[in-house]
Short mmCIF file of C-alpha atoms in Angstrom, two decimals:
data_model
loop_
_atom_site.label_atom_id
_atom_site.label_comp_id
_atom_site.label_asym_id
_atom_site.label_seq_id
_atom_site.Cartn_x
_atom_site.Cartn_y
_atom_site.Cartn_z
CA MET Z 1 104.17 100.04 90.31
CA LEU Z 2 101.20 102.93 90.47
CA SER Z 3 100.49 103.97 86.82
CA GLN Z 4 97.15 106.02 87.18
CA LEU Z 5 95.23 107.31 89.66
CA SER Z 6 91.64 108.65 89.20
CA VAL Z 7 89.37 110.71 91.67
CA LYS Z 8 85.76 111.87 91.24
CA ASN Z 9 83.99 114.25 93.72
CA LEU Z 10 86.31 113.39 96.78
CA ALA Z 11 86.17 116.40 99.24
CA VAL Z 12 87.96 119.46 97.29
CA VAL Z 13 88.48 117.35 93.97
CA GLU Z 14 85.82 117.14 91.35
CA LYS Z 15 87.91 115.11 88.92
CA LEU Z 16 91.28 114.20 88.65
CA ASP Z 17 93.36 111.84 86.53
CA LEU Z 18 96.88 111.26 87.05
CA SER Z 19 99.65 109.32 85.48
CA PHE Z 20 102.55 108.18 87.28
CA GLU Z 21 105.96 107.19 86.15
CA ALA Z 22 108.46 104.70 87.37
CA GLY Z 23 111.52 106.34 89.53
CA MET Z 24 110.79 109.20 91.89
CA SER Z 25 107.85 111.23 91.73
CA THR Z 26 107.66 114.55 93.76
CA VAL Z 27 104.27 116.24 94.65
CA THR Z 28 104.43 120.05 95.73
CA GLY Z 29 102.28 122.81 96.37
CA GLU Z 30 101.38 125.88 98.83
CA THR Z 31 100.08 124.73 102.34
CA GLY Z 32 96.72 124.26 102.15
CA ALA Z 33 96.47 123.44 98.62
CA GLY Z 34 95.08 119.57 99.30
CA LYS Z 35 98.33 117.64 98.89
CA SER Z 36 96.89 115.31 101.62
CA ILE Z 37 93.78 114.38 99.41
CA LEU Z 38 96.17 112.35 97.06
CA LEU Z 39 97.02 110.20 100.08
CA GLN Z 40 93.59 110.11 101.26
CA ALA Z 41 92.46 108.96 97.58
CA LEU Z 42 95.08 106.31 97.63
CA ASN Z 43 94.22 105.17 101.38
CA LEU Z 44 90.47 104.53 100.15
CA ALA Z 45 91.61 102.70 97.04
CA LEU Z 46 94.02 100.35 99.38
CA GLY Z 47 90.97 99.59 101.61
CA HIS Z 48 91.36 101.84 104.54
CA ARG Z 49 88.50 103.12 106.51
CA SER Z 50 86.04 105.43 104.46
CA ASP Z 51 84.23 108.48 105.72
CA PHE Z 52 81.06 109.70 104.01
CA THR Z 53 81.84 113.32 104.59
CA LEU Z 54 84.70 112.90 102.04
CA VAL Z 55 82.14 112.97 99.39
CA ARG Z 56 82.16 116.10 97.40
CA HIS Z 57 79.00 118.68 98.60
CA GLY Z 58 76.07 118.29 96.34
CA GLN Z 59 77.33 114.80 95.05
CA ASN Z 60 75.70 111.12 95.85
CA ARG Z 61 79.17 109.45 95.92
CA ALA Z 62 82.77 109.79 95.52
CA GLU Z 63 85.01 107.43 93.49
CA VAL Z 64 88.81 106.34 93.43
CA SER Z 65 90.40 104.17 90.98
CA ALA Z 66 94.12 103.19 91.13
CA ALA Z 67 95.62 101.07 88.54
CA PHE Z 68 99.12 99.11 89.03
CA ASP Z 69 101.38 97.50 86.76
CA VAL Z 70 102.27 94.35 88.23
CA HIS Z 71 103.87 92.29 85.70
CA ASN Z 72 107.01 91.60 87.66
CA GLN Z 73 105.25 91.18 90.91
CA GLU Z 74 104.93 87.46 91.94
CA LYS Z 75 103.63 87.83 95.45
CA ILE Z 76 100.99 90.14 94.02
CA GLN Z 77 100.19 87.96 91.11
CA ALA Z 78 100.00 84.87 93.52
CA TYR Z 79 97.55 86.88 95.92
CA LEU Z 80 95.27 87.74 93.12
CA GLN Z 81 95.21 84.20 91.64
CA THR Z 82 94.46 82.83 94.99
CA HIS Z 83 91.50 85.07 94.84
CA SER Z 84 90.48 84.62 91.26
CA LEU Z 85 91.48 88.22 90.45
CA GLU Z 86 94.25 87.84 88.10
CA GLU Z 87 94.16 90.26 85.00
CA ASP Z 88 97.25 89.83 82.89
CA GLY Z 89 99.77 91.71 84.58
CA GLU Z 90 97.26 94.70 85.78
CA CYS Z 91 96.08 95.19 89.11
CA ILE Z 92 92.94 97.98 89.23
CA LEU Z 93 91.47 98.88 92.69
CA ARG Z 94 88.47 100.88 92.73
CA ARG Z 95 86.37 102.33 95.72
CA ILE Z 96 82.85 104.01 95.87
CA ILE Z 97 81.81 105.84 98.80
CA SER Z 98 78.13 106.83 98.89
CA ASN Z 99 76.93 109.96 101.23
CA ASP Z 100 74.67 107.53 102.94
CA GLY Z 101 77.87 105.93 104.68
CA ARG Z 102 78.04 102.64 102.29
CA SER Z 103 81.03 101.53 100.49
CA LYS Z 104 81.87 99.09 97.62
CA ALA Z 105 85.29 97.91 96.82
CA PHE Z 106 86.28 96.25 93.62
CA VAL Z 107 89.49 94.47 92.24
CA ASN Z 108 89.90 94.12 88.55
CA GLY Z 109 86.34 94.84 88.26
CA ILE Z 110 85.17 92.14 90.74
CA ASN Z 111 83.06 93.35 93.98
CA VAL Z 112 85.36 92.11 96.67
CA PRO Z 113 85.22 92.45 100.50
CA LEU Z 114 87.00 95.24 101.87
CA SER Z 115 89.61 92.82 103.70
CA VAL Z 116 90.53 91.39 100.16
CA LEU Z 117 91.02 94.97 98.84
CA ARG Z 118 93.09 95.72 101.83
CA GLY Z 119 95.04 92.59 101.38
CA VAL Z 120 95.85 93.67 97.64
CA GLY Z 121 96.86 97.25 98.61
CA GLU Z 122 99.34 96.15 101.31
CA LEU Z 123 101.30 94.31 98.59
CA LEU Z 124 101.49 97.19 96.44
CA ILE Z 125 101.99 100.32 98.48
CA ASP Z 126 103.74 101.06 101.62
CA MET Z 127 103.01 104.70 102.87
CA HIS Z 128 105.82 106.12 105.20
CA GLY Z 129 103.82 109.26 106.65
CA GLN Z 130 103.15 111.13 109.93
CA ASN Z 131 101.00 108.28 111.17
CA GLU Z 132 101.46 104.73 112.69
CA HIS Z 133 99.73 102.81 110.13
CA GLN Z 134 102.88 101.33 108.06
CA LEU Z 135 104.01 98.10 107.36
CA LEU Z 136 107.48 98.62 108.97
CA LEU Z 137 105.51 99.23 112.58
CA ARG Z 138 104.31 95.61 112.45
CA ALA Z 139 106.19 92.98 114.14
CA GLU Z 140 105.78 90.29 111.27
CA GLN Z 141 107.03 92.78 108.95
CA GLN Z 142 110.20 93.57 110.78
CA ARG Z 143 110.77 89.97 111.20
CA ASP Z 144 110.28 89.31 107.17
CA LEU Z 145 112.68 92.59 106.36
CA LEU Z 146 115.29 91.05 108.52
CA ASP Z 147 115.17 87.43 107.33
CA THR Z 148 115.00 88.77 103.60
CA TYR Z 149 118.00 91.25 104.40
CA ALA Z 150 119.85 88.13 105.70
CA GLN Z 151 118.65 86.04 102.67
CA HIS Z 152 117.23 83.35 104.97
CA THR Z 153 113.38 83.64 104.12
CA THR Z 154 113.44 79.92 102.66
CA THR Z 155 115.00 78.80 105.91
CA CYS Z 156 112.25 80.55 107.89
CA ASP Z 157 109.70 78.76 105.66
CA ALA Z 158 111.43 75.53 105.93
CA LEU Z 159 111.35 75.89 109.81
CA ASN Z 160 107.73 76.93 109.89
CA ALA Z 161 106.85 73.87 107.95
CA ILE Z 162 108.50 71.50 110.46
CA VAL Z 163 106.40 73.53 113.17
CA THR Z 164 103.24 72.91 111.25
CA GLN Z 165 103.98 69.18 111.34
CA TYR Z 166 105.04 69.18 115.02
CA ASN Z 167 101.76 70.82 116.09
CA ALA Z 168 99.87 68.68 113.97
CA ILE Z 169 101.49 65.51 115.66
CA SER Z 170 101.02 67.06 119.16
CA HIS Z 171 97.27 67.88 118.60
CA GLN Z 172 96.93 63.95 117.62
CA ILE Z 173 99.02 62.96 120.75
CA ASP Z 174 96.74 65.35 122.94
CA GLU Z 175 93.83 63.57 121.43
CA LEU Z 176 95.00 59.98 122.06
CA SER Z 177 96.30 60.68 125.55
CA ASN Z 178 92.91 62.68 126.64
CA ASN Z 179 91.08 59.62 125.60
CA GLN Z 180 93.30 56.99 127.26
CA ASP Z 181 91.55 56.58 130.23
CA LEU Z 182 88.40 56.14 128.51
CA LYS Z 183 90.02 53.59 125.94
CA GLN Z 184 91.30 51.79 128.96
CA GLN Z 185 87.78 51.12 130.28
CA GLN Z 186 86.26 50.34 126.99
CA GLN Z 187 89.29 47.89 126.71
CA GLU Z 188 88.37 46.15 129.98
CA LEU Z 189 84.48 45.83 128.99
CA LEU Z 190 85.59 44.25 125.48
CA GLN Z 191 88.12 41.96 126.98
CA HIS Z 192 85.37 40.99 129.42
CA GLN Z 193 82.99 40.24 126.67
CA LEU Z 194 85.13 38.49 124.47
CA GLN Z 195 86.17 36.30 127.17
CA GLU Z 196 82.39 35.68 128.06
CA LEU Z 197 81.91 34.62 124.46
CA ASP Z 198 85.08 32.50 124.35
CA ASN Z 199 83.84 30.55 127.27
CA ALA Z 200 80.57 29.82 125.58
CA THR Z 201 82.44 27.97 123.10
CA LEU Z 202 80.39 28.86 120.07
CA VAL Z 203 79.62 26.90 116.99
CA GLN Z 204 77.81 28.19 114.30
CA GLU Z 205 76.01 25.12 113.55
CA GLU Z 206 74.64 24.72 117.01
CA LEU Z 207 73.56 28.54 117.16
CA ASP Z 208 71.62 27.99 113.79
CA THR Z 209 69.60 24.87 114.99
CA ILE Z 210 69.35 24.93 118.76
CA GLU Z 211 66.09 26.82 118.98
CA SER Z 212 64.52 24.47 116.63
CA ASP Z 213 66.27 21.20 118.42
CA PHE Z 214 64.77 22.55 121.89
CA LYS Z 215 61.27 22.83 120.39
CA THR Z 216 61.54 19.54 119.06
CA SER Z 217 62.71 17.85 122.40
CA ALA Z 218 60.15 19.78 124.36
CA ASN Z 219 57.30 18.60 122.32
CA ALA Z 220 58.66 14.92 121.67
CA VAL Z 221 55.66 13.13 123.37
CA SER Z 222 52.77 15.15 121.20
CA LEU Z 223 55.09 14.80 118.07
CA ILE Z 224 55.19 10.74 118.67
CA GLU Z 225 51.76 10.59 119.44
CA LYS Z 226 50.65 12.75 116.36
CA THR Z 227 52.95 11.07 113.70
CA SER Z 228 52.18 7.35 115.26
CA ASN Z 229 48.36 8.03 114.56
CA ILE Z 230 48.98 9.40 110.95
CA LEU Z 231 51.35 6.41 110.23
CA GLY Z 232 48.76 3.93 111.43
CA GLN Z 233 46.02 5.51 109.39
CA LEU Z 234 48.21 5.37 106.31
CA GLU Z 235 49.53 1.77 106.78
CA GLN Z 236 46.41 -0.18 108.00
CA GLU Z 237 44.43 -2.44 105.57
CA SER Z 238 41.80 0.08 104.85
CA GLY Z 239 44.40 2.96 104.99
CA ALA Z 240 45.05 5.73 102.52
CA ASN Z 241 47.95 3.55 100.90
CA ALA Z 242 45.74 0.31 100.51
CA GLN Z 243 42.87 2.50 99.05
CA LEU Z 244 45.31 4.30 96.68
CA LEU Z 245 46.85 0.77 95.47
CA ASN Z 246 43.20 -0.63 94.84
CA LEU Z 247 42.25 2.32 92.83
CA THR Z 248 45.40 2.31 90.58
CA HIS Z 249 44.67 -1.39 90.14
CA ALA Z 250 40.96 -0.56 89.03
CA LEU Z 251 42.17 2.32 86.72
CA ASN Z 252 44.63 0.56 85.09
CA GLN Z 253 42.16 -1.98 84.05
CA ALA Z 254 40.10 0.79 82.35
CA LEU Z 255 43.16 2.15 80.62
CA GLU Z 256 43.07 -1.11 78.65
CA ILE Z 257 39.72 0.07 77.32
CA ASP Z 258 40.56 3.70 76.62
CA GLU Z 259 44.04 4.90 76.45
CA LYS Z 260 42.77 8.67 77.06
CA LEU Z 261 42.83 7.82 80.80
CA THR Z 262 46.74 7.36 80.85
CA PRO Z 263 47.45 10.92 82.33
CA ILE Z 264 45.06 10.41 85.09
CA ALA Z 265 46.62 6.79 85.92
CA GLN Z 266 49.88 8.61 85.99
CA MET Z 267 48.64 10.78 88.49
CA LEU Z 268 47.03 8.40 90.71
CA SER Z 269 50.01 6.18 90.63
CA SER Z 270 52.26 9.10 91.49
CA ALA Z 271 49.89 9.81 94.45
CA GLN Z 272 50.26 6.20 95.63
CA VAL Z 273 54.17 6.61 95.28
CA GLN Z 274 54.10 9.73 97.36
CA THR Z 275 52.08 8.17 99.90
CA GLN Z 276 54.43 5.10 100.23
CA GLU Z 277 57.39 7.53 100.55
CA THR Z 278 55.25 9.48 103.23
CA ILE Z 279 55.21 6.21 105.33
CA TYR Z 280 58.76 5.54 104.97
CA GLU Z 281 59.89 9.05 105.84
CA LEU Z 282 57.39 9.10 108.97
CA THR Z 283 58.76 5.84 110.10
CA ASN Z 284 62.13 7.18 110.08
CA TYR Z 285 61.13 10.24 111.89
CA LEU Z 286 59.28 8.49 114.70
CA ASN Z 287 62.72 6.06 115.04
CA SER Z 288 64.55 9.52 115.41
CA LEU Z 289 62.36 10.60 118.18
CA SER Z 290 62.85 9.89 121.85
CA PHE Z 291 61.75 11.46 125.10
CA ASP Z 292 64.70 12.35 127.46
CA GLU Z 293 63.83 14.87 129.96
CA GLN Z 294 67.41 15.31 130.91
CA SER Z 295 68.39 16.07 127.49
CA THR Z 296 65.57 18.57 127.18
CA THR Z 297 66.70 20.15 130.44
CA GLU Z 298 70.15 20.68 129.05
CA LEU Z 299 69.00 22.19 126.10
CA GLU Z 300 66.85 24.56 127.86
CA ALA Z 301 69.88 25.58 129.80
CA ARG Z 302 72.25 25.99 127.02
CA LEU Z 303 69.19 28.20 125.02
CA GLY Z 304 68.83 30.42 127.89
CA GLU Z 305 72.76 31.10 128.12
CA LEU Z 306 72.81 31.80 124.32
CA HIS Z 307 69.64 34.11 124.92
CA ASP Z 308 71.14 35.90 127.56
CA LEU Z 309 74.29 36.62 125.52
CA ALA Z 310 72.32 37.71 122.62
CA ARG Z 311 70.61 40.04 124.88
CA LYS Z 312 73.85 41.54 126.15
CA HIS Z 313 75.10 42.17 122.59
CA THR Z 314 71.61 43.23 121.11
CA CYS Z 315 71.85 40.48 118.42
CA GLN Z 316 70.26 37.43 117.18
CA ILE Z 317 71.56 34.09 118.48
CA THR Z 318 72.83 32.95 115.29
CA ALA Z 319 75.02 36.40 114.87
CA LEU Z 320 76.72 35.78 118.23
CA ILE Z 321 79.88 34.65 116.27
CA THR Z 322 79.91 37.65 114.36
CA THR Z 323 79.55 39.94 117.27
CA LYS Z 324 82.57 38.02 119.13
CA ASP Z 325 84.71 38.80 115.92
CA THR Z 326 83.80 42.79 116.01
CA ILE Z 327 84.92 42.79 119.57
CA SER Z 328 87.92 41.12 118.77
CA THR Z 329 88.57 43.68 116.06
CA ALA Z 330 87.80 46.77 118.46
CA LEU Z 331 90.35 45.36 120.97
CA ASP Z 332 93.01 45.12 118.09
CA ALA Z 333 92.36 48.84 117.34
CA ILE Z 334 92.62 49.88 120.89
CA ASP Z 335 96.00 48.11 120.96
CA GLY Z 336 97.28 49.68 117.88
CA ALA Z 337 96.13 53.04 119.07
CA GLY Z 338 98.70 52.42 122.03
CA THR Z 339 101.36 51.62 119.43
CA SER Z 340 100.39 54.61 117.21
CA LEU Z 341 100.80 56.98 120.27
CA HIS Z 342 104.05 55.56 120.89
CA GLY Z 343 105.02 55.98 117.27
CA LEU Z 344 103.64 59.58 117.19
CA GLN Z 345 105.65 60.38 120.33
CA GLN Z 346 108.78 59.35 118.21
CA GLN Z 347 107.98 61.45 115.32
CA LYS Z 348 107.40 64.37 117.66
CA GLU Z 349 110.66 64.03 119.07
CA LEU Z 350 112.60 63.76 115.90
CA LEU Z 351 110.70 66.87 114.71
CA ALA Z 352 111.72 68.73 117.75
CA GLN Z 353 115.38 67.74 117.17
CA LYS Z 354 115.36 68.98 113.53
CA TYR Z 355 113.63 72.31 114.56
CA HIS Z 356 116.19 73.08 117.25
CA LYS Z 357 118.78 72.15 114.79
CA GLN Z 358 117.67 74.73 111.95
CA ALA Z 359 116.04 77.05 114.39
CA LYS Z 360 119.89 77.50 115.79
CA VAL Z 361 121.33 78.20 112.42
CA LEU Z 362 118.33 80.70 111.89
CA SER Z 363 119.22 82.48 115.16
CA LYS Z 364 123.06 82.56 114.22
CA VAL Z 365 122.52 84.49 111.02
CA ARG Z 366 119.71 86.58 112.50
CA LEU Z 367 122.02 87.84 115.28
CA GLU Z 368 124.81 88.39 112.50
CA LYS Z 369 122.45 90.25 110.34
CA ALA Z 370 120.79 92.41 112.93
CA ASN Z 371 124.01 93.77 114.22
CA LEU Z 372 124.87 94.59 110.83
CA LEU Z 373 121.67 96.05 109.75
CA SER Z 374 121.64 98.12 113.28
CA ASN Z 375 124.94 99.96 112.35
CA LEU Z 376 123.77 100.47 108.70
CA VAL Z 377 120.53 102.13 109.57
CA THR Z 378 121.95 104.09 112.66
CA GLU Z 379 124.57 105.34 110.06
CA ALA Z 380 121.82 106.47 107.58
CA MET Z 381 119.80 108.22 110.34
CA GLN Z 382 122.85 110.18 111.04
CA VAL Z 383 123.15 111.42 107.57
CA LEU Z 384 119.38 112.02 107.23
CA GLY Z 385 119.73 114.79 110.26
CA MET Z 386 119.17 112.65 113.21
CA PRO Z 387 122.52 113.39 115.23
CA GLY Z 388 122.83 111.20 118.25
CA SER Z 389 120.11 108.95 117.31
CA GLY Z 390 120.47 105.01 116.99
CA PHE Z 391 118.81 101.98 115.66
CA LYS Z 392 118.84 98.31 117.06
CA VAL Z 393 117.34 95.23 115.81
CA ASP Z 394 116.49 93.55 119.07
CA LEU Z 395 116.10 89.62 119.18
CA PRO Z 396 114.31 88.84 122.47
CA LYS Z 397 114.18 85.02 123.31
CA LYS Z 398 111.19 83.03 123.39
CA ALA Z 399 110.04 80.57 125.88
CA LEU Z 400 111.59 77.19 125.29
CA GLY Z 401 109.77 75.22 122.94
CA VAL Z 402 108.91 74.78 119.32
CA HIS Z 403 107.88 78.04 117.73
CA PHE Z 404 106.58 79.59 114.50
CA ASN Z 405 109.54 81.66 112.85
CA GLY Z 406 112.03 80.55 115.33
CA ASN Z 407 113.36 81.03 118.95
CA GLU Z 408 113.31 84.65 118.77
CA SER Z 409 110.96 87.47 118.27
CA VAL Z 410 112.31 90.45 115.92
CA ASP Z 411 111.95 93.81 117.18
CA PHE Z 412 113.16 97.37 115.74
CA LEU Z 413 114.21 99.77 118.38
CA VAL Z 414 115.10 103.34 118.31
CA GLN Z 415 117.17 105.84 120.10
CA THR Z 416 116.17 109.28 119.01
CA ASN Z 417 118.75 111.15 121.38
CA MET Z 418 122.00 110.50 122.59
CA GLY Z 419 121.72 108.87 126.16
CA SER Z 420 117.94 108.13 125.92
CA ASP Z 421 116.75 104.57 125.87
CA PHE Z 422 115.83 102.43 122.89
CA LYS Z 423 112.22 102.26 122.23
CA ALA Z 424 109.97 100.37 119.95
CA LEU Z 425 109.88 101.96 116.35
CA LYS Z 426 105.97 102.36 116.72
CA LYS Z 427 106.53 104.65 119.88
CA VAL Z 428 108.45 107.21 118.22
CA ALA Z 429 106.56 110.31 118.70
CA SER Z 430 107.82 112.49 115.81
CA GLY Z 431 106.27 111.95 112.34
CA GLY Z 432 109.02 113.41 110.77
CA GLU Z 433 111.65 111.30 112.49
CA LEU Z 434 109.35 108.06 111.96
CA SER Z 435 109.61 108.87 108.16
CA ARG Z 436 113.26 109.31 108.25
CA ILE Z 437 113.74 106.28 110.15
CA SER Z 438 111.60 104.29 107.43
CA LEU Z 439 113.63 106.06 105.07
CA ALA Z 440 117.00 104.85 106.36
CA ILE Z 441 115.70 101.31 106.81
CA SER Z 442 114.32 101.38 103.22
CA VAL Z 443 117.57 102.74 101.61
CA VAL Z 444 119.71 99.94 103.73
CA SER Z 445 117.44 97.14 102.81
CA SER Z 446 116.79 98.43 99.24
CA ASP Z 447 118.03 95.14 97.56
CA ASN Z 448 115.13 93.06 99.38
CA GLU Z 449 111.82 92.40 98.16
CA TYR Z 450 109.37 95.12 99.25
CA THR Z 451 106.21 96.58 98.13
CA PRO Z 452 106.96 98.15 94.55
CA THR Z 453 105.75 101.57 95.46
CA LEU Z 454 106.67 103.67 98.46
CA ILE Z 455 105.20 106.93 99.57
CA PHE Z 456 107.00 109.30 101.87
CA ASP Z 457 104.78 112.03 103.05
CA GLU Z 458 106.74 115.25 104.27
CA VAL Z 459 109.81 113.15 105.06
CA ASP Z 460 111.58 116.23 105.02
CA VAL Z 461 109.81 117.65 108.32
CA GLY Z 462 112.43 119.41 110.55
CA ILE Z 463 115.29 119.47 108.42
CA SER Z 464 116.79 121.80 105.76
CA GLY Z 465 119.74 122.71 103.66
CA ALA Z 466 122.58 119.77 103.37
CA VAL Z 467 120.48 117.28 105.25
CA ALA Z 468 117.47 117.97 102.80
CA GLU Z 469 119.93 117.33 99.95
CA ILE Z 470 120.74 114.31 101.54
CA VAL Z 471 117.30 112.96 101.97
CA GLY Z 472 116.55 113.82 98.33
CA LYS Z 473 119.95 111.89 97.21
CA LYS Z 474 118.43 108.94 99.38
CA LEU Z 475 115.20 109.03 97.64
CA LYS Z 476 116.36 108.93 94.59
CA GLN Z 477 118.86 106.24 95.13
CA LEU Z 478 115.84 104.35 96.65
CA SER Z 479 114.02 104.76 93.51
CA GLN Z 480 116.34 102.31 91.38
CA HIS Z 481 114.50 99.91 93.28
CA TYR Z 482 111.25 101.14 94.00
CA GLN Z 483 108.75 103.67 92.62
CA ILE Z 484 109.12 106.31 95.02
CA ILE Z 485 106.26 109.08 95.38
CA CYS Z 486 107.12 111.77 97.72
CA ILE Z 487 105.18 114.83 99.06
CA THR Z 488 107.80 117.60 100.15
CA HIS Z 489 107.90 120.99 101.15
CA LEU Z 490 111.56 121.47 100.41
CA ALA Z 491 112.78 122.44 97.06
CA GLN Z 492 116.32 120.32 97.78
CA VAL Z 493 114.11 117.24 97.91
CA ALA Z 494 111.78 118.01 94.74
CA ALA Z 495 114.59 118.68 92.76
CA PHE Z 496 115.83 114.86 92.76
CA GLY Z 497 112.52 113.86 91.26
CA HIS Z 498 112.01 112.33 87.76
CA GLN Z 499 108.38 113.47 87.69
CA HIS Z 500 107.01 116.59 89.41
CA LEU Z 501 103.55 117.04 90.36
CA ARG Z 502 101.92 120.24 91.71
CA VAL Z 503 98.97 120.62 93.72
CA GLN Z 504 96.92 123.94 93.48
CA LYS Z 505 93.43 125.00 94.93
CA ALA Z 506 91.27 127.55 93.78
CA GLN Z 507 88.00 129.10 94.94
CA GLU Z 508 85.18 128.73 92.26
CA GLU Z 509 81.64 129.27 92.34
CA GLU Z 510 80.83 125.59 93.44
CA GLY Z 511 83.37 125.71 96.17
CA ALA Z 512 86.96 125.07 96.55
CA GLN Z 513 88.65 123.19 93.89
CA THR Z 514 91.87 121.23 93.99
CA THR Z 515 93.83 120.14 90.93
CA VAL Z 516 97.18 118.44 90.41
CA LYS Z 517 99.25 119.11 87.24
CA GLN Z 518 102.29 117.44 85.84
CA LEU Z 519 105.01 120.26 85.35
CA SER Z 520 107.07 120.56 82.19
CA ASP Z 521 110.86 121.18 82.81
CA ASP Z 522 110.23 124.94 82.64
CA GLN Z 523 107.27 124.81 85.15
CA ARG Z 524 109.37 122.59 87.43
CA VAL Z 525 111.88 125.29 87.51
CA ASP Z 526 109.45 128.15 88.28
CA GLU Z 527 107.64 125.59 91.07
CA ILE Z 528 111.23 124.91 92.69
CA ALA Z 529 111.88 128.74 92.44
CA ARG Z 530 108.65 129.48 94.26
CA ILE Z 531 109.60 127.07 97.24
CA LEU Z 532 112.97 128.56 97.22
CA GLY Z 533 111.68 132.44 97.24
CA GLY Z 534 108.04 132.59 98.01
CA SER Z 535 105.23 133.49 95.62
CA THR Z 536 107.37 136.21 93.67
CA ILE Z 537 109.71 134.21 91.68
CA THR Z 538 112.82 136.09 90.96
CA ASP Z 539 115.62 135.46 88.47
CA LYS Z 540 118.10 134.53 91.25
CA ALA Z 541 115.53 131.94 92.43
CA ARG Z 542 115.09 130.77 89.21
CA ILE Z 543 118.75 130.48 88.72
CA ALA Z 544 119.16 128.73 91.90
CA ALA Z 545 116.47 126.30 91.22
CA GLU Z 546 118.12 125.40 87.76
CA GLU Z 547 121.34 124.77 89.41
CA MET Z 548 119.58 122.50 92.06
CA ILE Z 549 117.73 120.46 89.37
CA LYS Z 550 121.00 120.20 87.38
CA LEU Z 551 123.21 119.01 90.15
CA SER Z 552 120.32 116.41 91.31
CA SER Z 553 120.53 114.86 87.70
#
C-alpha cells in the first residue's frame, strides 16, 4: 500500500508530505483547489510521461517520491528481485524532472530506466479516473482478471507452458524441413564421395608407402648401377674393406707394444665391422631391386588415382581413410536428422493433443465464470446509478491452432443504455461511467489478487443522493481488500473514508500555493458540512454531516 507521498516544486505545490493509511482515504476540496495535482504527482512517480512545464516557476527541478509497504506483495517483490531492486519489504519510487526537460527515475535509490519504474508502478497502483489509461482497459488484464476470478490462473500458466514447448518444437521442425532439399543434395554428394573411396579399396599401409615405392621403381636402373659400383669398391682386393682389415691387423701389432693404442684399435675395428655390415646390406638391397616396366606403370596409375582422390578432398594421400570416416559420420548425421524430424513431429502432435485437452477445460470454466461475472457486474452497475446498463464478458474464438492463453480472447463489453449495442470497455465515452464500471468490476472481483492500491478520481460524477451513498458503501467494502484513495465532490462518498484529506489553494506573493491537510474528526465534520451547504457552514449542515459520518461507520 501507499504509505507516503512527498512532492517538491511541482506546479502549485512548493512542498508536500502526506501519509496514507490502510482502508479508504477520501480527498476533497473546492473546485480548482488542485486535487488533480496529487494524481499528477503519483503518475510521475509511477513512470508516466513527464512535462517540464510542471516544474514550479522559478525552480530548477521538481521531485516526487512515493513510498510503499510491499511486505505481503509477492508479485511486486518478485519483480523487484528480478531487477535487483528489493529493499526489505519497502519500495520507494522517485522521479526528478528538470526545467530543461530531462527526467530521472529511481527505485529504492537505484537509477533505473523509465520502463522499469513504470513496470513497478503498474503492480502497485491502478487508477480509475477520467481517462483510458487503466489496467482494466487492457486485453491482457481483462483475461487475467477473468482467470483469477475463475481461480484458473494456474491452468492458463500450465497451458502456456505447453504452447511454449509446442512453438519451440515447431521452430525446430521448420528449420529441419526448410533445409531438407539442401540436406538431400548433401546426402547424394556424400554418398557418391563415399562410394568412390570405397571403390578405391584403401589400405593404410599402401597409402603410407606408395609414393616412396613408385619413386624407387621408377629409378631402379639408376639405383642398381650406383649401389653396384659402391659395393664393388668396398669388396675388391684393394677396396675399403680389405684396407681396413690390413690396418686393423697392423694396429693390433702396435697395441702389443703400447696398450694406450687400445681405444684407437677398437674404433678402427668397429669401422671395419660397420663396413662389412654395409656390404651385406647393400648385397641384400641389390637382390631386392629389379627393373619391371609393367610394375612401374601400375604403380604410377595407382598413385595418380590416389592423388586425384586426395585433391578432391583437399587432403594428403595418407589421410584418405580418415576423410572416408568423416564422410561416413556426416551421412549418419543426416540420416539421424531424418529420424529426429519424425520424432519431433510425433512430439508436436502429442503436445497439440495435450493443449486441446487442457484448453477445452479452460474454455468451459471461462464460459461459466464469464456468465456469472457478467451478471454480477451488471447488477452492481444498476446499483451504482447506471439504470439500463449492462456488462458482458465476451469470449471470441481464435482461429484453429495452438495459442497462448487458450482458444478464446477475453473482451469486456459494456451497454450504457437499454437497447444500445454492447461496446468494448475502452470505448465508453463518459469518464464517470467508466469509473463506476471499474468500481463495479473491482467490487465483484475483490477477492482476487489485484494491485494493492486503487485510486478513484471523481467516481461520483453525474450521481447524487442515494446512489452516491451506495458508491461510498461499495468503496468502503472494497477497502477491506485494498487501499482505496478516492477524490470526490460528494459528501455521501467522503463520509465513508477512514482517512480524510483536504486540498486547499491560497494566493501568496510567490504565486498560487496548494496544500493538503489530514483532517481531525471535528475538521472532517466541517469539511463535509461545507460540501453539503457551501462556504457558509450552518449548524444544520454540521448536524447533517455528523449524522452522515455516524451512519457510514
